[in-house]
Coordinates of C-alpha atoms and ligand atoms in Angstrom, one line a residue:
M1 CA -59.7 67.8 33.4
P2 CA -63.1 66.7 31.9
G3 CA -65.9 66.5 34.4
I4 CA -67.7 63.4 35.4
L5 CA -71.4 62.7 35.9
I6 CA -72.3 59.6 37.9
K7 CA -75.9 58.7 37.0
N8 CA -78.5 56.6 38.8
G9 CA -76.5 55.4 41.7
T10 CA -77.4 55.2 45.3
V11 CA -75.4 57.7 47.3
V12 CA -74.4 56.5 50.7
N13 CA -73.0 58.8 53.4
D14 CA -72.5 57.9 57.0
D15 CA -75.8 59.4 57.9
A16 CA -78.0 59.1 54.8
K17 CA -78.6 56.9 51.7
F18 CA -80.5 58.2 48.7
V19 CA -80.7 57.9 44.9
A20 CA -79.0 60.8 43.2
D21 CA -76.6 61.8 40.5
V22 CA -73.2 63.2 41.3
L23 CA -71.6 65.9 39.2
I24 CA -67.8 66.4 39.4
Q25 CA -65.8 69.3 38.0
D26 CA -62.2 70.2 38.6
G27 CA -61.7 67.5 41.1
I28 CA -64.6 68.7 43.3
I29 CA -68.1 67.4 43.8
V30 CA -70.3 70.3 42.6
D31 CA -73.8 68.9 42.6
V32 CA -75.6 65.9 44.2
R33 CA -79.3 65.6 43.3
P34 CA -81.6 63.4 41.2
N35 CA -82.0 63.9 37.5
I36 CA -78.9 66.0 36.7
S37 CA -79.2 66.1 32.9
A38 CA -76.1 65.0 30.9
Q39 CA -77.3 67.3 28.1
D40 CA -76.7 70.3 30.3
Y41 CA -73.0 69.3 30.6
P42 CA -71.9 68.3 27.2
N43 CA -68.2 67.8 28.1
V44 CA -68.6 65.5 31.0
R45 CA -68.1 61.8 31.0
V46 CA -71.2 59.9 32.1
L47 CA -70.8 56.8 34.3
D48 CA -73.8 54.6 34.9
A49 CA -74.1 53.5 38.5
T50 CA -77.5 51.8 38.3
D51 CA -77.8 49.2 41.1
R52 CA -74.5 50.4 42.5
L53 CA -73.6 52.4 45.5
V54 CA -71.8 55.7 45.3
I55 CA -69.6 56.0 48.4
P56 CA -66.9 58.2 49.7
G57 CA -63.5 56.7 48.9
G58 CA -62.0 54.8 51.7
I59 CA -59.5 56.4 54.1
D60 CA -56.9 54.0 55.6
P61 CA -55.7 55.7 58.7
H62 CA -52.8 53.3 59.4
T63 CA -50.2 52.4 56.7
H64 CA -46.5 51.9 56.7
L65 CA -45.3 52.2 53.2
Q66 CA -41.6 51.8 52.5
L67 CA -40.9 51.8 56.3
P68 CA -37.4 51.0 57.3
F69 CA -38.1 48.5 60.1
M70 CA -36.3 45.6 61.7
G71 CA -33.3 45.9 59.4
D72 CA -35.3 46.0 56.2
V73 CA -37.7 48.3 54.3
S74 CA -41.4 47.3 53.8
C75 CA -41.7 46.3 50.2
D76 CA -44.7 48.4 49.2
D77 CA -43.5 51.9 48.6
F78 CA -45.7 55.1 48.2
Y79 CA -46.3 54.2 44.6
S80 CA -47.2 50.6 44.7
G81 CA -49.0 50.9 48.0
T82 CA -51.3 53.8 47.0
R83 CA -51.8 52.3 43.6
A84 CA -53.0 49.1 45.2
A85 CA -55.1 51.1 47.6
L86 CA -57.0 52.7 44.7
A87 CA -57.7 49.4 43.1
G88 CA -59.3 48.4 46.4
G89 CA -61.4 51.6 46.7
T90 CA -59.2 53.5 49.2
T91 CA -58.5 57.1 48.1
M92 CA -56.5 58.4 51.0
I93 CA -54.0 57.1 53.5
I94 CA -52.5 58.3 56.7
D95 CA -48.9 57.0 57.0
F96 CA -46.5 57.1 59.9
V97 CA -43.2 59.0 60.1
I98 CA -41.0 56.8 62.2
G99 CA -37.5 58.3 62.1
D100 CA -34.4 57.1 63.8
K101 CA -33.7 58.6 67.2
S102 CA -30.7 60.6 66.0
S103 CA -32.8 62.7 63.7
S104 CA -35.2 65.4 64.8
L105 CA -38.9 64.8 64.2
I106 CA -39.0 67.6 61.8
D107 CA -36.1 66.2 59.7
S108 CA -37.9 62.8 59.7
W109 CA -41.1 64.4 58.6
K110 CA -39.2 66.1 55.7
K111 CA -37.7 62.7 54.8
W112 CA -41.1 61.1 54.6
R113 CA -42.5 63.9 52.5
S114 CA -39.6 63.6 50.1
W115 CA -40.2 59.8 49.8
A116 CA -44.0 60.2 49.4
D117 CA -44.5 63.3 47.3
P118 CA -43.0 62.1 44.0
K119 CA -44.8 58.7 44.3
V120 CA -48.2 59.0 45.9
C121 CA -51.2 58.3 43.6
C122 CA -53.7 59.5 46.1
D123 CA -53.9 62.1 48.8
Y124 CA -52.2 61.4 52.1
G125 CA -51.6 62.7 55.6
L126 CA -49.0 61.9 58.2
S127 CA -48.8 61.1 61.9
V128 CA -45.4 61.2 63.6
A129 CA -44.1 58.6 66.0
V130 CA -42.4 59.8 69.2
T131 CA -39.9 57.1 70.4
A132 CA -38.0 59.1 72.9
W133 CA -38.7 62.0 75.2
S134 CA -36.9 65.3 75.9
P135 CA -37.7 69.0 76.0
E136 CA -36.4 69.3 72.4
I137 CA -38.8 66.6 71.2
A138 CA -41.6 68.4 72.9
E139 CA -40.6 71.6 71.0
Q140 CA -40.5 69.7 67.8
M141 CA -44.0 68.3 68.3
K142 CA -45.3 71.7 68.9
A143 CA -43.7 73.0 65.7
L144 CA -45.1 70.0 63.8
T145 CA -48.7 71.0 64.7
G146 CA -48.2 74.3 62.8
P147 CA -49.7 74.8 59.3
E148 CA -46.4 74.4 57.6
Y149 CA -46.2 70.7 58.8
G150 CA -49.9 69.9 59.4
V151 CA -49.4 67.1 61.9
N152 CA -52.1 66.7 64.6
A153 CA -51.5 63.2 65.8
F154 CA -48.5 61.5 67.4
K155 CA -47.9 57.8 67.9
F156 CA -46.4 56.1 70.9
F157 CA -45.2 52.5 71.1
L158 CA -45.6 50.6 74.4
A159 CA -44.0 47.6 72.6
Y160 CA -40.7 47.0 70.8
K161 CA -38.5 47.3 73.9
G162 CA -35.1 48.6 73.0
S163 CA -36.2 50.3 69.8
F164 CA -39.5 52.2 69.6
M165 CA -40.8 51.7 73.1
I166 CA -41.3 54.7 75.4
D167 CA -41.4 54.2 79.2
D168 CA -44.6 55.0 81.1
S169 CA -43.5 58.2 82.8
S170 CA -42.3 59.6 79.5
F171 CA -45.5 58.5 77.9
L172 CA -47.6 60.3 80.5
E173 CA -45.6 63.5 80.1
A174 CA -46.0 63.2 76.3
L175 CA -49.7 62.8 76.7
Q176 CA -49.9 65.9 78.9
H177 CA -48.0 67.7 76.2
C178 CA -50.3 66.4 73.4
S179 CA -53.2 67.8 75.4
K180 CA -51.5 71.2 75.6
I181 CA -50.7 71.4 71.9
G182 CA -54.1 70.0 70.7
A183 CA -52.8 66.7 69.3
L184 CA -54.3 63.3 69.3
A185 CA -52.2 60.5 70.9
R186 CA -52.2 57.2 68.9
V187 CA -50.8 54.2 70.8
H188 CA -49.5 50.8 70.0
A189 CA -50.6 49.1 73.2
E190 CA -48.7 46.0 74.3
N191 CA -46.5 45.4 77.4
G192 CA -43.1 45.5 75.7
S193 CA -41.2 44.4 78.8
A194 CA -43.3 41.3 79.4
I195 CA -43.0 40.4 75.8
D196 CA -39.3 40.8 75.9
N197 CA -39.1 38.3 78.8
K198 CA -41.3 35.8 77.1
Q199 CA -39.4 36.0 73.9
K200 CA -36.1 35.1 75.7
E201 CA -37.8 32.2 77.5
L202 CA -39.3 30.7 74.4
L203 CA -36.0 30.9 72.4
E204 CA -34.2 29.3 75.3
Q205 CA -36.8 26.5 75.2
G206 CA -36.2 26.0 71.5
V207 CA -39.4 27.6 70.2
T208 CA -37.8 29.5 67.3
G209 CA -40.6 29.5 64.7
P210 CA -43.4 31.9 64.0
E211 CA -45.6 30.1 66.6
G212 CA -43.2 31.7 69.2
H213 CA -44.5 35.1 68.0
T214 CA -48.0 34.5 69.3
Q215 CA -46.9 32.6 72.4
S216 CA -44.6 35.5 73.4
R217 CA -47.6 38.0 73.2
P218 CA -50.5 36.7 75.3
E219 CA -53.7 38.6 74.8
E220 CA -53.7 40.0 78.3
L221 CA -50.5 42.0 77.5
E222 CA -52.5 43.9 74.9
G223 CA -55.4 44.3 77.3
E224 CA -53.2 45.5 80.1
A225 CA -51.3 48.0 77.9
T226 CA -54.6 49.3 76.3
N227 CA -56.0 49.9 79.8
R228 CA -52.8 51.6 80.9
A229 CA -52.8 53.9 77.9
C230 CA -56.5 54.8 78.5
V231 CA -55.8 55.5 82.2
L232 CA -52.8 57.7 81.5
A233 CA -54.6 59.5 78.7
E234 CA -57.5 60.2 81.1
Q235 CA -55.1 61.6 83.7
A236 CA -53.6 63.9 81.0
N237 CA -57.1 64.8 79.6
C238 CA -55.7 63.8 76.2
P239 CA -57.7 62.1 73.4
L240 CA -56.5 58.7 72.7
Y241 CA -56.6 56.5 69.5
V242 CA -55.7 52.9 70.0
V243 CA -54.2 51.5 66.8
H244 CA -54.8 47.9 65.7
V245 CA -57.1 46.6 68.4
M246 CA -56.6 42.8 67.9
T247 CA -58.2 41.1 70.9
K248 CA -61.2 41.1 73.2
P249 CA -59.3 42.2 76.3
A250 CA -58.1 45.3 74.4
A251 CA -61.6 46.1 73.1
E252 CA -63.1 45.6 76.6
A253 CA -60.6 48.1 78.0
I254 CA -61.7 50.6 75.5
E255 CA -65.3 50.0 76.2
R256 CA -64.8 50.6 79.9
H257 CA -63.2 53.9 79.3
L258 CA -65.8 55.0 76.8
E259 CA -68.4 54.3 79.5
K260 CA -66.5 56.7 81.8
G261 CA -66.8 59.4 79.1
N262 CA -63.2 59.3 78.0
V263 CA -62.3 60.3 74.5
V264 CA -60.9 57.1 73.1
F265 CA -61.1 55.6 69.6
G266 CA -60.4 52.0 68.7
E267 CA -59.1 50.9 65.3
P268 CA -59.3 47.2 64.4
I269 CA -57.6 46.3 61.1
A270 CA -58.6 44.2 58.2
A271 CA -56.4 41.3 59.2
G272 CA -57.9 41.1 62.6
L273 CA -61.5 41.2 61.3
A274 CA -60.9 38.4 58.9
L275 CA -58.5 36.0 60.6
D276 CA -57.6 34.3 63.9
G277 CA -54.1 33.3 64.9
S278 CA -54.3 29.6 64.2
G279 CA -52.2 30.1 61.2
Y280 CA -49.1 30.8 63.3
Y281 CA -49.0 27.0 63.9
D282 CA -49.1 26.2 60.1
E283 CA -46.4 23.7 59.2
D284 CA -45.5 25.9 56.2
W285 CA -43.0 28.3 57.7
D286 CA -43.6 31.0 55.0
K287 CA -47.4 30.9 55.6
A288 CA -47.0 31.2 59.3
A289 CA -44.4 33.9 59.1
G290 CA -46.6 35.8 56.6
L291 CA -49.0 36.4 59.5
V292 CA -46.4 37.8 61.9
M293 CA -47.5 41.3 63.0
S294 CA -47.8 42.9 66.4
P295 CA -50.0 42.6 68.2
P296 CA -50.6 39.1 66.7
L297 CA -53.9 37.8 65.4
S298 CA -56.1 36.6 68.3
R299 CA -55.8 33.2 69.8
E300 CA -59.6 32.9 69.9
E301 CA -61.6 31.9 66.9
D302 CA -64.5 34.2 67.6
T303 CA -62.5 37.4 68.0
P304 CA -62.9 38.6 64.4
Q305 CA -66.6 38.5 64.8
A306 CA -66.5 40.1 68.2
L307 CA -64.5 43.0 66.8
M308 CA -67.0 43.5 64.0
D309 CA -69.9 43.4 66.6
R310 CA -68.1 46.2 68.4
L311 CA -67.7 48.3 65.3
A312 CA -71.4 47.8 64.7
K313 CA -72.3 49.1 68.2
G314 CA -69.9 52.0 68.0
L315 CA -67.6 50.6 70.7
L316 CA -64.9 50.5 68.1
H317 CA -64.7 53.3 65.6
L318 CA -62.9 52.8 62.3
T319 CA -60.8 50.3 60.4
G320 CA -57.2 50.5 59.2
T321 CA -54.7 48.0 57.9
D322 CA -51.3 48.6 59.5
N323 CA -50.3 47.7 56.1
C324 CA -46.6 47.1 56.2
T325 CA -45.6 44.4 53.7
F326 CA -42.5 42.3 53.6
T327 CA -41.9 39.7 51.0
C328 CA -41.4 36.0 51.8
A329 CA -37.6 36.5 51.3
Q330 CA -37.6 39.4 53.7
K331 CA -39.6 37.5 56.3
R332 CA -37.0 34.7 56.1
R333 CA -34.5 36.9 57.9
G334 CA -36.2 35.4 61.0
K335 CA -35.9 31.8 59.8
T336 CA -34.1 30.7 63.0
D337 CA -35.5 33.3 65.4
F338 CA -39.1 34.4 65.3
T339 CA -38.1 37.7 67.0
K340 CA -36.3 38.7 63.8
I341 CA -39.2 38.1 61.4
P342 CA -40.2 41.6 60.1
N343 CA -43.6 42.5 61.5
G344 CA -46.3 43.4 59.1
V345 CA -49.1 42.2 56.8
N346 CA -50.9 43.4 53.7
G347 CA -54.4 44.9 53.8
L348 CA -54.5 48.3 52.1
E349 CA -55.9 46.9 48.9
D350 CA -58.4 44.5 50.4
R351 CA -59.6 46.4 53.5
M352 CA -62.8 47.7 51.9
S353 CA -63.9 44.4 50.6
V354 CA -62.9 42.5 53.8
V355 CA -64.9 44.9 55.9
W356 CA -67.8 44.8 53.5
E357 CA -67.8 41.0 53.7
K358 CA -67.5 40.6 57.4
G359 CA -69.7 43.6 58.1
V360 CA -72.4 44.2 55.5
H361 CA -72.5 40.9 53.8
A362 CA -72.6 39.2 57.2
K363 CA -75.6 41.4 58.0
K364 CA -73.9 42.9 61.1
I365 CA -73.8 46.5 59.8
D366 CA -75.6 48.6 57.2
E367 CA -74.1 50.5 54.3
Q368 CA -74.0 53.8 56.2
R369 CA -72.0 52.3 59.0
F370 CA -69.7 50.7 56.4
V371 CA -69.0 54.2 55.1
A372 CA -68.5 55.5 58.6
I373 CA -65.9 52.9 59.6
T374 CA -64.0 52.8 56.3
S375 CA -63.9 56.5 55.6
T376 CA -66.0 59.2 57.4
M377 CA -64.9 58.5 60.9
A378 CA -61.2 58.8 59.9
A379 CA -61.9 62.1 58.2
K380 CA -63.7 63.4 61.3
I381 CA -61.0 62.2 63.7
F382 CA -58.2 63.8 61.8
G383 CA -60.2 66.9 60.8
C384 CA -60.4 66.7 57.1
Y385 CA -64.2 66.3 57.1
P386 CA -66.3 67.1 55.0
R387 CA -63.6 67.7 52.4
K388 CA -63.0 63.9 52.7
G389 CA -65.4 61.2 53.8
R390 CA -68.5 62.7 52.4
I391 CA -70.4 62.9 49.1
A392 CA -71.7 66.4 49.0
P393 CA -71.1 69.6 47.0
G394 CA -67.7 71.1 47.9
S395 CA -66.1 67.8 48.9
D396 CA -63.1 66.4 47.1
A397 CA -64.2 64.0 44.3
D398 CA -62.8 60.9 46.0
I399 CA -65.5 58.4 45.2
V400 CA -66.0 54.7 44.7
I401 CA -68.7 53.1 42.6
W402 CA -69.3 50.0 44.7
N403 CA -70.9 46.9 43.4
P404 CA -72.6 45.1 46.2
N405 CA -73.5 42.2 44.0
C406 CA -70.2 41.2 42.6
S407 CA -67.9 38.7 44.2
R408 CA -64.3 38.0 43.8
V409 CA -61.7 35.8 45.3
I410 CA -58.7 37.5 46.9
S411 CA -55.4 36.2 45.6
V412 CA -51.8 37.1 45.3
D413 CA -52.2 36.3 41.6
T414 CA -54.5 39.3 41.0
H415 CA -53.7 41.8 43.7
H416 CA -51.8 45.0 42.8
Q417 CA -49.5 45.1 45.8
A418 CA -45.8 44.5 45.5
V419 CA -45.8 41.8 48.2
D420 CA -45.6 38.2 47.0
Y421 CA -48.3 36.6 49.2
N422 CA -51.7 37.7 50.5
I423 CA -52.9 36.8 54.0
F424 CA -56.5 36.8 52.7
E425 CA -55.6 34.3 50.0
G426 CA -58.7 32.3 48.8
M427 CA -61.2 34.5 50.7
T428 CA -64.4 35.2 48.7
V429 CA -65.7 38.7 49.1
H430 CA -69.1 39.8 47.9
G431 CA -68.9 43.5 47.2
T432 CA -66.2 45.1 45.1
P433 CA -65.0 48.5 44.0
E434 CA -66.0 48.8 40.4
T435 CA -64.7 52.3 39.6
T436 CA -62.5 54.5 41.7
I437 CA -62.4 58.2 41.2
C438 CA -59.6 60.1 43.0
G439 CA -59.3 63.8 42.8
G440 CA -61.9 63.9 40.1
K441 CA -60.1 61.5 37.8
V442 CA -61.1 57.9 37.1
V443 CA -58.1 55.9 38.3
Y444 CA -59.5 52.4 38.3
E445 CA -62.2 50.8 36.2
K446 CA -62.9 47.4 34.7
G447 CA -60.0 46.0 36.6
T448 CA -57.5 48.5 35.1
L449 CA -55.5 51.1 36.9
N450 CA -54.7 54.4 35.4
V451 CA -52.6 56.2 38.0
E452 CA -49.8 58.7 38.0
G453 CA -47.2 58.7 40.7
G454 CA -46.9 62.1 42.4
S455 CA -50.5 63.1 41.6
G456 CA -51.6 62.8 45.2
R457 CA -51.4 65.8 47.5
Y458 CA -50.3 66.1 51.1
V459 CA -53.3 66.9 53.4
P460 CA -52.3 69.0 56.4
F461 CA -54.3 68.5 59.6
A462 CA -54.9 71.2 62.2
P463 CA -54.5 70.8 66.0
F464 CA -57.4 71.2 68.5
N465 CA -59.7 69.4 66.0
D466 CA -63.2 69.9 67.4
F467 CA -64.4 66.4 66.8
V468 CA -61.9 65.1 69.4
Y469 CA -61.2 68.2 71.5
A470 CA -64.6 69.6 72.1
P471 CA -65.6 66.9 74.6
L472 CA -62.4 67.4 76.5
A473 CA -62.9 71.1 77.1
S474 CA -65.8 70.4 79.4
R475 CA -64.2 67.3 80.9
G476 CA -61.2 69.4 81.8
N477 CA -63.4 71.3 84.3
L478 CA -64.1 68.0 86.1
F479 CA -60.4 67.6 86.7
A480 CA -59.7 71.3 87.6
P481 CA -57.6 71.5 90.8
K482 CA -59.5 72.3 94.0
K483 CA -57.8 74.1 96.8
V484 CA -59.2 74.5 100.3
E485 CA -58.4 77.8 101.9
R486 CA -57.7 77.2 105.6
L487 CA -57.1 79.7 108.3
Q488 CA -53.6 78.6 109.1
Ligands
NAG1 C1 -86.4 62.2 37.3 O1 -86.9 62.1 36.0 C2 -87.7 61.0 35.7 C3 -87.9 60.9 34.3 O2 -88.0 62.1 33.7 C4 -89.0 61.2 36.5 O3 -89.9 60.2 36.3 C5 -88.7 61.3 38.0 O4 -89.8 61.6 38.7 C6 -87.6 62.4 38.2 N1 -87.2 62.2 39.6 C7 -87.1 63.3 40.4 C8 -86.7 63.0 41.8 O5 -87.2 64.4 40.0
NAG2 C1 -80.6 56.6 34.3 O1 -82.0 56.3 34.5 C2 -82.8 56.9 33.6 C3 -84.3 56.6 34.0 O2 -84.4 55.3 34.3 C4 -82.5 56.4 32.2 O3 -83.3 57.0 31.3 C5 -81.1 56.7 31.9 O4 -80.7 56.1 30.7 C6 -80.1 56.2 33.0 N1 -78.8 56.7 32.7 C7 -77.8 55.9 32.7 C8 -76.5 56.6 32.4 O5 -77.8 54.8 32.9
NAG3 C1 -78.2 42.4 44.7 O1 -78.7 41.1 44.7 C2 -79.8 40.9 45.5 C3 -80.1 39.4 45.5 O2 -79.7 38.8 44.3 C4 -81.0 41.7 45.1 O3 -82.0 41.5 45.9 C5 -80.5 43.1 45.1 O4 -81.6 43.9 44.6 C6 -79.3 43.3 44.3 N1 -78.9 44.6 44.5 C7 -78.5 45.4 43.5 C8 -78.1 46.7 43.9 O5 -78.5 45.0 42.4
NAG4 C1 -45.3 45.2 82.0 O1 -44.8 43.9 82.4 C2 -43.7 44.0 83.3 C3 -43.2 42.6 83.5 O2 -42.4 42.3 82.5 C4 -44.1 44.6 84.5 O3 -43.0 44.8 85.3 C5 -44.7 45.9 84.3 O4 -45.2 46.4 85.5 C6 -45.8 45.8 83.3 N1 -46.2 47.1 83.0 C7 -47.4 47.5 83.6 C8 -47.6 49.0 83.5 O5 -48.1 46.8 84.1
NAG5 C1 -49.2 46.8 52.3 O1 -47.9 47.2 52.1 C2 -47.4 46.5 51.1 C3 -45.9 46.9 51.1 O2 -45.8 48.1 51.5 C4 -48.0 46.8 49.8 O3 -47.5 46.1 48.8 C5 -49.4 46.4 49.9 O4 -50.1 46.8 48.9 C6 -49.9 47.1 51.1 N1 -51.2 46.6 51.3 C7 -51.9 47.1 52.0 C8 -53.2 46.5 52.2 O5 -51.6 48.2 52.5

């Protein structure tokens, strides 16, 4: 593979920004300093990054490619999804294994590997969902944290009663188990029972359209479940990662627990940073149904801004997409019953630009924070830093040449995803990925993709990752049992 020399760009890491050239050989960054002479490296390709930023490729910690869900399979598979990701400046994804309850977690993990490996165009890692609880499942979780499988995070659903949802006492035991095996607990926090009741009521009252989706999921139910997850994780001394923080009550719950010194991470997603939930009332059924995801977009207009403010302050930590796309035809399965509309929206391709627009362009965050919340923080939380998420010698050459002065309009007509609509349709973003380098290879430039399915690698993660576990060791002492010795 010929090397690459990126000249005259401004390198941005989460903690520094400086003008330097970047030399890449054999898929690895080998040098970062000013004035690397192209003449010294006659066989490298020189890319001009004058007036551009040179940033670590994005890491999307939350995708669901080709997920079998609600009687269908999400339409972007590991090829079209990762290909679209690269066009948007994302060079790694973390997807979720969500097997059916009759299979062991290990068999499900193998199934996901067999789907992903031949198709992925960028590196990827996996988290595994735990949707039931038993001693066997605990054993399988422990095995999955071994180097052979490389899983250090498990996901729990407090929503989707009757399918993925786990009850509170099982959840607490599972959190205690995670703490023992050094895993991070990721949680979808909504009160599934309350939602189930609301859904039935609404359907009985004749509210069958997508507006029922938001009405069945009041924001307080996300806030309540987020708080509950934080409380139980604290009791278990387990690090917690709240996926898709969509509302202020949920963000406030996380803030309260951060203040207490708990280890909790909050992940808003591109959709929630760009849109509110007014679209659920759109008269066009397809448009409204296109926004159906759980938790739903917020009822309050100022929530997207409030979420970005919290990312700026470090009260929320990183951005994902929950990318799980279903076509209009797939969404129409729920034409007469909103509870049957497959949940999920796009975002993988547009996340970087949307976060740039709402964060940097809106002057809420600087470029270093942008890098932190789109890439570095994910690498640290899952323990692949500084291999990923940093531009420095020794790191993987997953790099984006970002043009902060180029705008584009997001549209289904130009996106690379398989899905046939785009929830960000018509949004202008200032700041675009101009060139994407993945594994030392230019995979996207001048609007053209040059990818190869199967070229991505699986990235194993190790348990007891210091970034999340070090603070817990000392906190564990706080909770150590105390016994009073009495004379009788
Ligand atoms: C890089 O080279 C240019 C031109 O030779 C020189 O003006 C500049 O000072 C050098 N910069 C550094 C940091 O060495
Ligand atoms: C980088 O900047 C130097 C100094 O301004 C210039 O001589 C050189 O042509 C530039 N290289 C590229 C590839 O743009
Ligand atoms: C981007 O545009 C702004 C305003 O037009 C300008 O001040 C800035 O220098 C430009 N940045 C780059 C990197 O070209
Ligand atoms: C969730 O809501 C149900 C009401 O449907 C309630 O019984 C339950 O206590 C709630 N869960 C929690 C932990 O608050
Ligand atoms: C979302 O998933 C869909 C289908 O899997 C895919 O087409 C699309 O590219 C993805 N987008 C994002 C942002 O993940």
